[in-house]
Short mmCIF file of C-alpha atoms and ligand atoms in Angstrom, two decimals:
data_model
loop_
_atom_site.label_atom_id
_atom_site.label_comp_id
_atom_site.label_asym_id
_atom_site.label_seq_id
_atom_site.Cartn_x
_atom_site.Cartn_y
_atom_site.Cartn_z
CA MET A 249 53.08 46.83 118.45
CA ARG A 250 55.24 48.39 121.03
CA THR A 251 53.67 50.87 123.21
CA LYS A 252 55.06 54.33 122.84
CA LEU A 253 55.59 56.88 125.90
CA SER A 254 55.68 60.53 125.80
CA ILE A 255 57.94 61.80 128.62
CA ILE A 256 57.15 65.30 129.28
CA VAL A 257 59.92 67.08 131.11
CA PRO A 258 59.33 70.78 132.31
CA THR A 259 62.66 72.77 132.63
CA TYR A 260 63.83 75.92 133.92
CA ARG A 261 67.62 76.24 133.94
CA GLU A 262 68.28 72.75 133.84
CA ALA A 263 70.64 72.52 130.74
CA GLU A 264 73.25 70.69 132.68
CA ASN A 265 71.00 67.94 134.01
CA ILE A 266 69.43 67.15 130.67
CA PRO A 267 72.07 65.15 128.83
CA GLU A 268 72.31 62.62 131.96
CA LEU A 269 68.55 62.46 132.28
CA ALA A 270 68.02 61.82 128.40
CA ARG A 271 70.68 58.97 128.32
CA ARG A 272 69.34 57.43 131.31
CA ILE A 273 65.87 57.32 130.34
CA ASP A 274 67.18 56.10 127.02
CA SER A 275 68.96 52.97 128.64
CA ALA A 276 65.90 52.62 130.91
CA VAL A 277 62.99 52.07 128.80
CA LYS A 278 64.20 51.25 124.99
CA GLU A 279 64.20 47.71 125.58
CA LYS A 280 60.42 47.70 126.15
CA TYR A 281 59.10 50.64 124.75
CA ASN A 282 59.20 53.31 122.18
CA TYR A 283 59.35 56.83 123.69
CA GLU A 284 60.03 60.57 123.06
CA ILE A 285 61.07 62.81 125.36
CA ILE A 286 59.43 66.61 125.27
CA VAL A 287 61.06 69.12 126.85
CA ILE A 288 59.25 72.41 127.77
CA ASP A 289 61.57 75.17 128.85
CA ASP A 290 60.56 78.58 130.10
CA ASN A 291 63.15 80.55 127.99
CA SER A 292 66.26 79.66 130.25
CA ARG A 293 68.65 80.68 128.13
CA ASP A 294 71.17 78.42 129.48
CA GLY A 295 72.14 76.91 126.46
CA ILE A 296 69.63 74.21 126.43
CA GLU A 297 68.81 74.32 122.47
CA ASN A 298 72.43 73.29 121.76
CA ARG A 299 72.38 70.39 124.57
CA ILE A 300 69.12 69.29 122.82
CA ASP A 301 70.49 69.57 119.24
CA GLU A 302 73.34 67.37 120.19
CA LEU A 303 71.05 64.57 121.99
CA LYS A 304 68.82 64.61 118.66
CA GLU A 305 71.15 62.50 116.88
CA THR A 306 70.83 59.51 119.09
CA ILE A 307 67.82 60.12 121.23
CA PRO A 308 64.15 61.10 120.19
CA VAL A 309 63.84 64.58 122.20
CA LYS A 310 61.69 67.30 121.13
CA LEU A 311 61.99 71.02 122.29
CA LYS A 312 59.66 73.61 123.19
CA ILE A 313 60.75 76.81 124.06
CA ARG A 314 57.88 79.01 125.57
CA PHE A 315 58.62 82.86 125.86
CA ASP A 316 55.32 84.37 127.06
CA GLU A 317 54.30 82.07 129.61
CA LYS A 318 55.81 80.80 132.82
CA GLY A 319 55.26 77.97 135.30
CA LEU A 320 55.67 74.37 135.99
CA SER A 321 52.09 73.14 135.55
CA SER A 322 51.30 75.08 132.62
CA ALA A 323 54.58 74.10 131.04
CA VAL A 324 53.29 70.47 131.66
CA ILE A 325 49.88 71.06 130.21
CA SER A 326 51.53 72.76 127.21
CA GLY A 327 53.50 69.56 126.24
CA PHE A 328 50.27 67.68 126.02
CA ASP A 329 49.75 69.18 122.72
CA MET A 330 52.96 67.65 121.26
CA VAL A 331 52.42 64.13 122.55
CA THR A 332 52.31 61.21 119.82
CA GLY A 333 52.45 58.43 122.22
CA GLU A 334 49.82 56.43 124.18
CA ILE A 335 51.04 56.86 127.66
CA ILE A 336 52.33 60.26 129.14
CA VAL A 337 55.03 60.21 131.84
CA VAL A 338 55.64 63.59 133.55
CA MET A 339 58.85 63.88 135.65
CA ASP A 340 61.52 66.68 136.82
CA ALA A 341 64.40 67.25 135.06
CA ASP A 342 66.92 67.48 137.83
CA LEU A 343 67.22 63.79 138.20
CA SER A 344 65.40 63.68 141.35
CA HIS A 345 63.11 61.10 139.72
CA PRO A 346 65.23 58.03 138.93
CA PRO A 347 64.42 57.19 135.16
CA GLU A 348 65.10 53.50 136.10
CA SER A 349 61.63 53.74 137.77
CA ILE A 350 59.68 54.61 134.77
CA ILE A 351 59.48 50.95 133.76
CA SER A 352 57.45 50.13 137.00
CA ILE A 353 55.38 52.84 136.94
CA VAL A 354 54.11 52.52 133.23
CA GLU A 355 53.94 48.56 133.52
CA LYS A 356 50.99 49.35 136.18
CA ILE A 357 49.13 50.90 133.20
CA THR A 358 50.13 48.41 130.18
CA GLU A 359 50.01 45.32 132.23
CA GLU A 360 47.69 45.69 134.90
CA GLY A 361 45.25 48.30 133.46
CA TYR A 362 45.77 50.88 136.04
CA GLY A 363 44.36 54.65 135.02
CA PHE A 364 47.03 56.65 136.73
CA VAL A 365 50.28 55.89 138.36
CA ILE A 366 52.27 57.82 140.83
CA GLY A 367 55.81 57.74 141.75
CA SER A 368 55.56 58.01 145.52
CA ARG A 369 58.13 59.15 148.13
CA PHE A 370 55.66 57.94 151.00
CA ILE A 371 54.55 54.36 150.42
CA LYS A 372 56.73 51.36 151.61
CA GLY A 373 59.84 50.93 149.68
CA GLY A 374 59.83 54.74 148.74
CA SER A 375 62.13 57.31 149.90
CA SER A 376 63.29 61.01 149.61
CA ASP A 377 66.75 61.46 150.70
CA HIS A 378 66.52 64.81 152.14
CA PHE A 379 65.75 64.14 156.05
CA ASP A 380 65.63 67.74 156.48
CA ILE A 381 62.74 68.25 159.25
CA TYR A 382 61.46 71.73 157.54
CA ARG A 383 60.96 69.97 153.90
CA ARG A 384 59.26 66.96 155.66
CA THR A 385 56.62 69.13 157.51
CA LYS A 386 56.04 70.90 154.35
CA ALA A 387 55.31 67.85 152.52
CA LEU A 388 53.26 66.42 155.55
CA VAL A 389 51.38 69.75 155.60
CA SER A 390 50.72 69.83 151.97
CA LYS A 391 49.45 66.21 151.98
CA ILE A 392 47.09 66.86 154.76
CA ILE A 393 45.59 69.86 153.12
CA ALA A 394 45.28 67.67 149.96
CA ARG A 395 43.33 64.96 151.95
CA PRO A 396 39.84 65.83 150.99
CA PHE A 397 40.62 65.27 147.33
CA THR A 398 42.63 62.14 147.28
CA LYS A 399 43.80 59.34 149.36
CA VAL A 400 46.92 58.78 147.68
CA LYS A 401 49.87 59.10 149.57
CA ASP A 402 52.11 61.41 147.48
CA PRO A 403 49.86 63.67 145.64
CA MET A 404 52.40 66.35 145.37
CA SER A 405 54.53 64.10 143.27
CA GLY A 406 55.96 65.53 139.97
CA PHE A 407 56.50 61.92 138.84
CA PHE A 408 53.64 60.28 137.33
CA ALA A 409 51.90 58.57 134.33
CA PHE A 410 48.55 57.94 132.68
CA PRO A 411 47.07 56.87 129.39
CA VAL A 412 46.73 59.95 126.72
CA LYS A 413 42.83 59.10 126.37
CA LEU A 414 42.34 60.58 130.10
CA LEU A 415 42.68 63.86 128.55
CA ASP A 416 39.75 63.19 126.14
CA GLU A 417 37.45 64.47 128.92
CA LYS A 418 36.80 68.19 128.01
CA VAL A 419 37.78 69.64 131.26
CA ARG A 420 39.37 72.94 131.79
CA LEU A 421 42.81 72.46 133.31
CA ASN A 422 43.99 75.28 135.80
CA PRO A 423 47.99 75.74 135.41
CA LEU A 424 48.48 77.48 138.59
CA GLY A 425 51.67 76.49 140.65
CA PHE A 426 53.49 73.27 141.07
CA LYS A 427 50.78 70.71 141.77
CA ILE A 428 49.75 69.60 138.37
CA CYS A 429 49.28 66.01 139.50
CA LEU A 430 46.69 66.81 142.15
CA GLU A 431 44.87 69.05 139.47
CA LEU A 432 44.75 66.19 137.03
CA LEU A 433 43.68 63.71 139.95
CA VAL A 434 40.82 65.88 140.77
CA LYS A 435 39.49 67.33 137.67
CA LEU A 436 39.86 64.08 135.52
CA SER A 437 39.01 61.88 138.28
CA PRO A 438 40.86 58.89 136.66
CA SER A 439 39.48 55.39 137.76
CA ARG A 440 42.06 53.04 139.44
CA VAL A 441 44.88 55.28 140.62
CA THR A 442 47.67 53.64 142.26
CA GLU A 443 51.48 54.38 143.58
CA VAL A 444 54.63 52.81 142.91
CA PRO A 445 57.63 53.42 145.18
CA ILE A 446 60.57 55.85 144.27
CA GLN A 447 63.59 56.94 145.73
CA PHE A 448 63.75 60.71 145.33
CA GLN A 449 67.13 61.87 145.03
CA GLU A 450 68.16 65.49 146.00
CA ARG A 451 69.07 67.37 143.11
CA LEU A 452 72.77 67.73 141.81
CA TYR A 453 73.00 70.91 140.00
CA GLY A 454 70.99 74.09 139.97
CA GLU A 455 68.46 75.10 142.52
CA SER A 456 64.63 74.04 143.31
CA LYS A 457 62.30 76.47 142.22
CA LEU A 458 59.73 75.57 145.08
CA THR A 459 59.64 78.91 146.75
CA PHE A 460 57.49 80.52 149.13
CA LYS A 461 55.43 82.03 146.50
CA GLN A 462 54.77 78.58 145.20
CA GLN A 463 53.38 77.61 148.73
CA VAL A 464 50.96 80.54 148.37
CA LEU A 465 49.83 79.49 144.84
CA TYR A 466 49.68 76.02 146.47
CA LEU A 467 46.94 77.14 149.07
CA MET A 468 45.18 78.99 146.27
CA HIS A 469 45.41 75.87 143.87
CA ILE A 470 43.78 73.80 146.77
CA TRP A 471 40.66 76.66 147.29
CA ARG A 472 40.13 76.43 143.65
CA LEU A 473 39.91 72.71 143.76
CA PHE A 474 37.81 72.51 146.73
CA ARG A 475 35.38 74.97 144.88
CA PHE A 476 35.56 72.41 141.81
CA LYS A 477 34.79 69.28 143.75
CA TYR A 478 32.61 70.60 146.45
CA ARG A 479 31.22 73.71 144.72
CA THR A 480 28.05 74.43 146.75
CA LEU A 481 29.75 73.87 150.00
CA GLY A 482 32.46 76.02 149.05
CA GLU A 483 29.91 78.74 147.87
CA PHE A 484 28.12 78.23 151.48
CA ALA A 485 31.25 78.78 153.26
CA VAL A 486 32.05 81.98 151.55
CA PHE A 487 28.31 82.98 151.72
CA SER A 488 28.42 82.51 155.39
CA MET A 489 31.84 84.51 155.89
CA ILE A 490 30.06 87.49 153.78
CA GLY A 491 27.01 87.16 155.90
CA THR A 492 29.23 87.74 159.06
CA THR A 493 31.04 90.75 157.52
CA GLY A 494 27.38 92.21 156.90
CA MET A 495 26.46 91.55 160.25
CA ILE A 496 29.26 93.82 161.40
CA ILE A 497 28.43 96.37 158.88
CA ASP A 498 24.88 96.08 160.02
CA LEU A 499 25.57 96.84 163.73
CA LEU A 500 28.29 99.87 162.76
CA ALA A 501 25.27 101.32 160.63
CA ILE A 502 23.00 100.84 163.20
CA HIS A 503 25.23 102.70 165.83
CA ILE A 504 26.22 105.45 163.33
CA THR A 505 22.84 106.08 162.12
CA TYR A 506 21.36 106.12 165.75
CA SER A 507 24.12 108.60 166.91
CA ILE A 508 23.66 111.21 164.24
CA LEU A 509 19.86 110.98 164.53
CA SER A 510 19.98 111.81 168.16
CA GLU A 511 22.49 114.41 167.89
CA MET A 512 20.44 116.01 165.00
CA LEU A 513 17.12 115.72 166.89
CA SER A 514 18.97 117.31 170.20
CA ARG A 515 20.18 120.20 168.32
CA GLY A 516 16.74 120.51 166.63
CA PHE A 517 17.99 120.16 163.15
CA ILE A 518 15.08 117.79 162.55
CA GLN A 519 11.67 116.70 163.82
CA THR A 520 9.98 113.65 164.38
CA PRO A 521 6.86 113.37 162.33
CA GLU A 522 3.89 112.87 164.77
CA ILE A 523 2.02 110.88 162.43
CA MET A 524 4.65 108.23 162.65
CA LEU A 525 5.06 108.25 166.17
CA ASN A 526 1.37 107.73 166.57
CA LEU A 527 1.63 104.80 163.90
CA LEU A 528 4.20 102.85 165.68
CA SER A 529 3.15 103.99 169.14
CA THR A 530 6.62 104.85 170.22
CA ASP A 531 8.62 107.91 171.48
CA PRO A 532 11.17 109.72 169.17
CA SER A 533 13.99 107.27 170.18
CA GLY A 534 12.15 104.50 169.43
CA LEU A 535 11.51 106.10 166.11
CA MET A 536 15.22 106.60 165.62
CA PHE A 537 16.18 103.01 166.36
CA ARG A 538 13.82 101.74 164.21
CA THR A 539 14.97 104.06 161.47
CA ALA A 540 18.61 102.74 162.23
CA LEU A 541 17.70 99.05 161.96
CA VAL A 542 16.49 99.76 158.57
CA ALA A 543 19.18 101.54 157.53
CA GLY A 544 21.59 99.03 159.14
CA PHE A 545 19.60 96.43 157.14
CA ILE A 546 19.93 97.87 153.77
CA LEU A 547 23.72 98.69 154.00
CA ALA A 548 24.19 95.13 154.94
CA VAL A 549 22.12 93.58 152.45
CA THR A 550 23.78 95.76 149.86
CA SER A 551 27.30 94.79 150.74
CA ASN A 552 26.57 91.16 150.99
CA PHE A 553 25.11 91.58 147.43
CA LEU A 554 28.24 93.25 146.12
CA LEU A 555 30.44 90.75 147.70
CA ASN A 556 28.66 87.70 146.74
CA ARG A 557 28.51 88.94 143.09
CA TYR A 558 32.03 89.62 142.54
CA PHE A 559 33.72 87.21 144.99
CA ASN A 560 31.55 84.30 145.40
CA PHE A 561 28.91 83.53 142.38
CA MET A 562 30.37 84.18 139.17
CA ARG A 563 28.87 87.33 137.60
CA THR A 564 25.73 86.60 135.66
CA PRO A 565 24.11 87.98 132.59
CA LEU A 566 21.30 89.26 134.66
CA ASN A 567 21.29 93.11 134.97
CA ILE A 568 22.88 94.06 137.95
CA ILE A 569 19.74 96.27 139.11
CA ARG A 570 17.29 93.17 138.71
CA GLN A 571 19.61 91.16 140.68
CA TYR A 572 19.98 93.75 143.31
CA VAL A 573 16.32 93.64 143.70
CA ARG A 574 15.93 89.71 143.79
CA PHE A 575 18.64 89.65 146.28
CA PHE A 576 16.94 92.13 148.37
CA THR A 577 13.77 90.06 148.10
CA VAL A 578 15.56 86.92 149.26
CA SER A 579 17.26 88.84 152.05
CA ILE A 580 13.86 89.81 153.41
CA ALA A 581 12.58 86.23 153.10
CA GLY A 582 15.64 85.00 155.29
CA PHE A 583 15.01 87.57 157.36
CA ALA A 584 11.03 86.68 157.87
CA ILE A 585 12.06 83.19 158.22
CA LYS A 586 14.70 84.05 161.11
CA TRP A 587 12.18 85.98 162.86
CA PHE A 588 9.34 83.07 162.31
CA ILE A 589 11.79 80.35 163.78
CA SER A 590 13.21 82.05 166.60
CA VAL A 591 9.81 83.51 167.69
CA HIS A 592 8.00 80.38 167.24
CA LEU A 593 10.49 78.39 169.21
CA PHE A 594 10.48 80.95 172.10
CA GLU A 595 6.62 80.78 172.17
CA THR A 596 5.96 77.19 172.06
CA ASN A 597 8.83 75.82 174.16
CA PRO A 598 9.75 76.51 177.42
CA PHE A 599 13.09 75.11 176.95
CA PHE A 600 13.69 77.80 174.66
CA HIS A 601 12.69 80.42 177.26
CA ARG A 602 15.38 79.53 179.14
CA TYR A 603 17.82 79.27 176.03
CA TYR A 604 16.50 82.17 174.14
CA LEU A 605 19.86 82.54 172.23
CA LEU A 606 19.37 79.28 171.14
CA ALA A 607 16.35 79.98 169.53
CA ALA A 608 17.77 83.04 168.01
CA PHE A 609 20.77 80.96 166.88
CA LEU A 610 18.35 78.36 165.18
CA GLY A 611 16.45 81.28 163.64
CA ILE A 612 19.62 82.63 162.16
CA MET A 613 20.59 79.33 160.59
CA GLY A 614 17.35 78.90 158.93
CA GLY A 615 17.57 82.31 157.61
CA LEU A 616 21.01 81.52 156.38
CA VAL A 617 19.89 78.47 154.51
CA VAL A 618 17.03 80.17 153.12
CA ASN A 619 19.24 83.31 151.96
CA PHE A 620 21.74 81.22 150.58
CA THR A 621 19.44 78.67 148.57
CA GLY A 622 17.39 81.54 147.05
CA SER A 623 20.74 83.38 146.44
CA LYS A 624 22.02 80.36 144.45
CA LEU A 625 18.90 79.63 142.61
CA LEU A 626 17.31 82.68 142.08
CA VAL A 627 19.66 85.65 142.10
CA PHE A 628 23.03 83.85 140.92
CA LYS A 629 21.67 81.42 138.70
CA ALA A 630 24.15 80.66 135.58
CA SER A 631 27.07 80.68 138.23
CA ARG A 632 30.73 79.90 138.14
CA LYS A 633 32.36 77.58 135.31
CA ASP A 634 35.69 76.32 136.34
N1 LIG B 989 59.13 75.00 132.24
C1 LIG B 989 59.24 75.12 133.40
N2 LIG B 989 58.67 76.38 134.14
N3 LIG B 989 60.26 74.19 134.28
C2 LIG B 989 59.92 74.67 135.65
C3 LIG B 989 59.43 75.81 136.15
C4 LIG B 989 58.90 76.90 135.24
O1 LIG B 989 58.32 77.80 135.71
N4 LIG B 989 59.59 75.81 137.50
C5 LIG B 989 60.32 74.41 137.83
N5 LIG B 989 60.38 73.82 136.77
C6 LIG B 989 60.99 72.42 136.51
C7 LIG B 989 62.36 72.25 136.71
O2 LIG B 989 63.29 72.77 136.14
C8 LIG B 989 62.40 70.70 137.37
O3 LIG B 989 62.57 70.16 136.21
C9 LIG B 989 60.99 70.67 137.75
O4 LIG B 989 60.24 71.65 137.22
C10 LIG B 989 60.83 70.74 139.29
O5 LIG B 989 61.61 71.74 139.86
P1 LIG B 989 62.28 71.86 141.27
O6 LIG B 989 62.82 73.23 141.22
O7 LIG B 989 63.45 71.01 140.95
O8 LIG B 989 61.21 71.54 142.22
P2 LIG B 989 61.51 70.74 143.50
O9 LIG B 989 62.49 69.87 143.37
O10 LIG B 989 61.46 71.67 144.87
O11 LIG B 989 59.79 70.06 143.59
C11 LIG B 989 59.69 68.87 143.12
O12 LIG B 989 59.46 67.97 144.14
C12 LIG B 989 58.15 68.21 144.86
C13 LIG B 989 58.15 67.55 146.08
O13 LIG B 989 58.86 67.58 146.72
C14 LIG B 989 58.56 68.96 142.28
O14 LIG B 989 58.39 67.62 141.48
C15 LIG B 989 57.34 68.98 142.56
O15 LIG B 989 56.12 68.94 141.82
C16 LIG B 989 57.04 68.01 143.93
O16 LIG B 989 55.98 68.53 144.53
MN1 LIG B 990 63.78 69.29 142.14
#
C-alpha cells in the first residue's frame, strides 16, 4: 500500500502562490506517494476559496478558514485534526520551500525510519538565497538561543515532516508565534531527528509576516520551552530574581521604618517601652533598628510570596492565608540556615575571618536553596502544568 502524506500549508494572504505550489507538489510527489494538501487560512479574504475550488478538480486539496484565531503555529496545529495520511509534512505557501525536496525529506522516514526530518538551510548542501546580513544574524541568534533544546542546525525551519503517530503523545502544544518546529521537537521529543538540505528561495509574491512582534514572541516561546524542559531550574532562576527584589524591598523598608521611628521619637510622638530596652539590653536607637529589621523582613517575605505565587509557581488550591503562613515559616527556616552557616564558618575557620563576606555569601546561598526547596515542596506543591 502506498504511504499517504498530509501536507499542511498555513496561509495568510498567499492566494496567488497557492496554484503553483499545489501543481509543483503534485508533480513532485504523485509518482511515489498518495497525498493531500491541507491549507489553513486565517481569513485572508484574498480569493483563496476560489483558487482552491479550481484546484480541487485535479488536485486533492482541502481548505480550512479560521475566523476566530490567528497565527502560524496555531494554524499548523489546527491542521493536525484534518490529517488522514500517515506522514505529516509542514511547509510554507510562498514557494520558499521547494516542493521538489519533499521526497528526500519523507524518504528519511519511510525508507530509513527516522522520527522527525527537517528541511534545513544550514547543513552542507543547503542554502538560503538571501544573503542579507541582517536576516542571517537574526537566524544565527535564534539558533544560538535554541541551543539548550536541540542540536539541529535549523530548528527554525518551517519545512519538516514526521509520522502522524508522534502526535499520540498527549502533550499540550503551545501555539505561540512561528516556531512550531522547535515546539514539536521539545514537547514531543521524537527519537532519531535528522536534517535534509534544502534551497530556501525568497518569496516571489506578497510579503513576509515574520515581524518584530514575532521575534518578541519567539523569546517568550523560548522561555516557556525552557520552563517545560528544565522546569525546576527555571523556577529556581525566577525564585532567585524575586529574592533579589525582596532584598531591595527589605533595605528600603528598613531605611523608611528607621527614619520614621527616629523622627517620631525625637518629636516625642512615641516612647520606647522600658521593658523592651531592658530585655534586649539596648538603647532606643538599637530598639528602633531591630524593629526596622523585622518590618523589612515581613515586607520582603510578603512581596516574595506574592510574586512567587502569581509569577513563578502556578496558583495552587491551597488557601492563600495557609500558603502565606507556610511560606513565612519556610523563610524563617531559610533565614536560620543562612545565619547558622555564616556564623559557623566565621567562628570555626580563620580563613573566613579574613573573607567574612564569603562566609555571608555562602550563608545566603544555603538559605536560598532551603527557601527554594521548601517553597517548591511544601508551599507551592501542585505547581505548573504546561
Ligand atoms: N494561517 C496563517 N496564519 N498562516 C500564516 C500566518 C498566520 O497568522 N502568518 C504567516 N503564515 C504563513 C504564510 O502565509 C506562509 O505560508 C508561512 O506561514 C510563512 O510565513 P512568511 O511570512 O513567509 O514567513 P517567513 O518567510 O518570514 O519565515 C519563514 O522562514 C523562517 C526562517 O527564515 C517561515 O518558514 C518561518 O517558520 C521560518 O522560521
Ligand atoms: Mn516566507
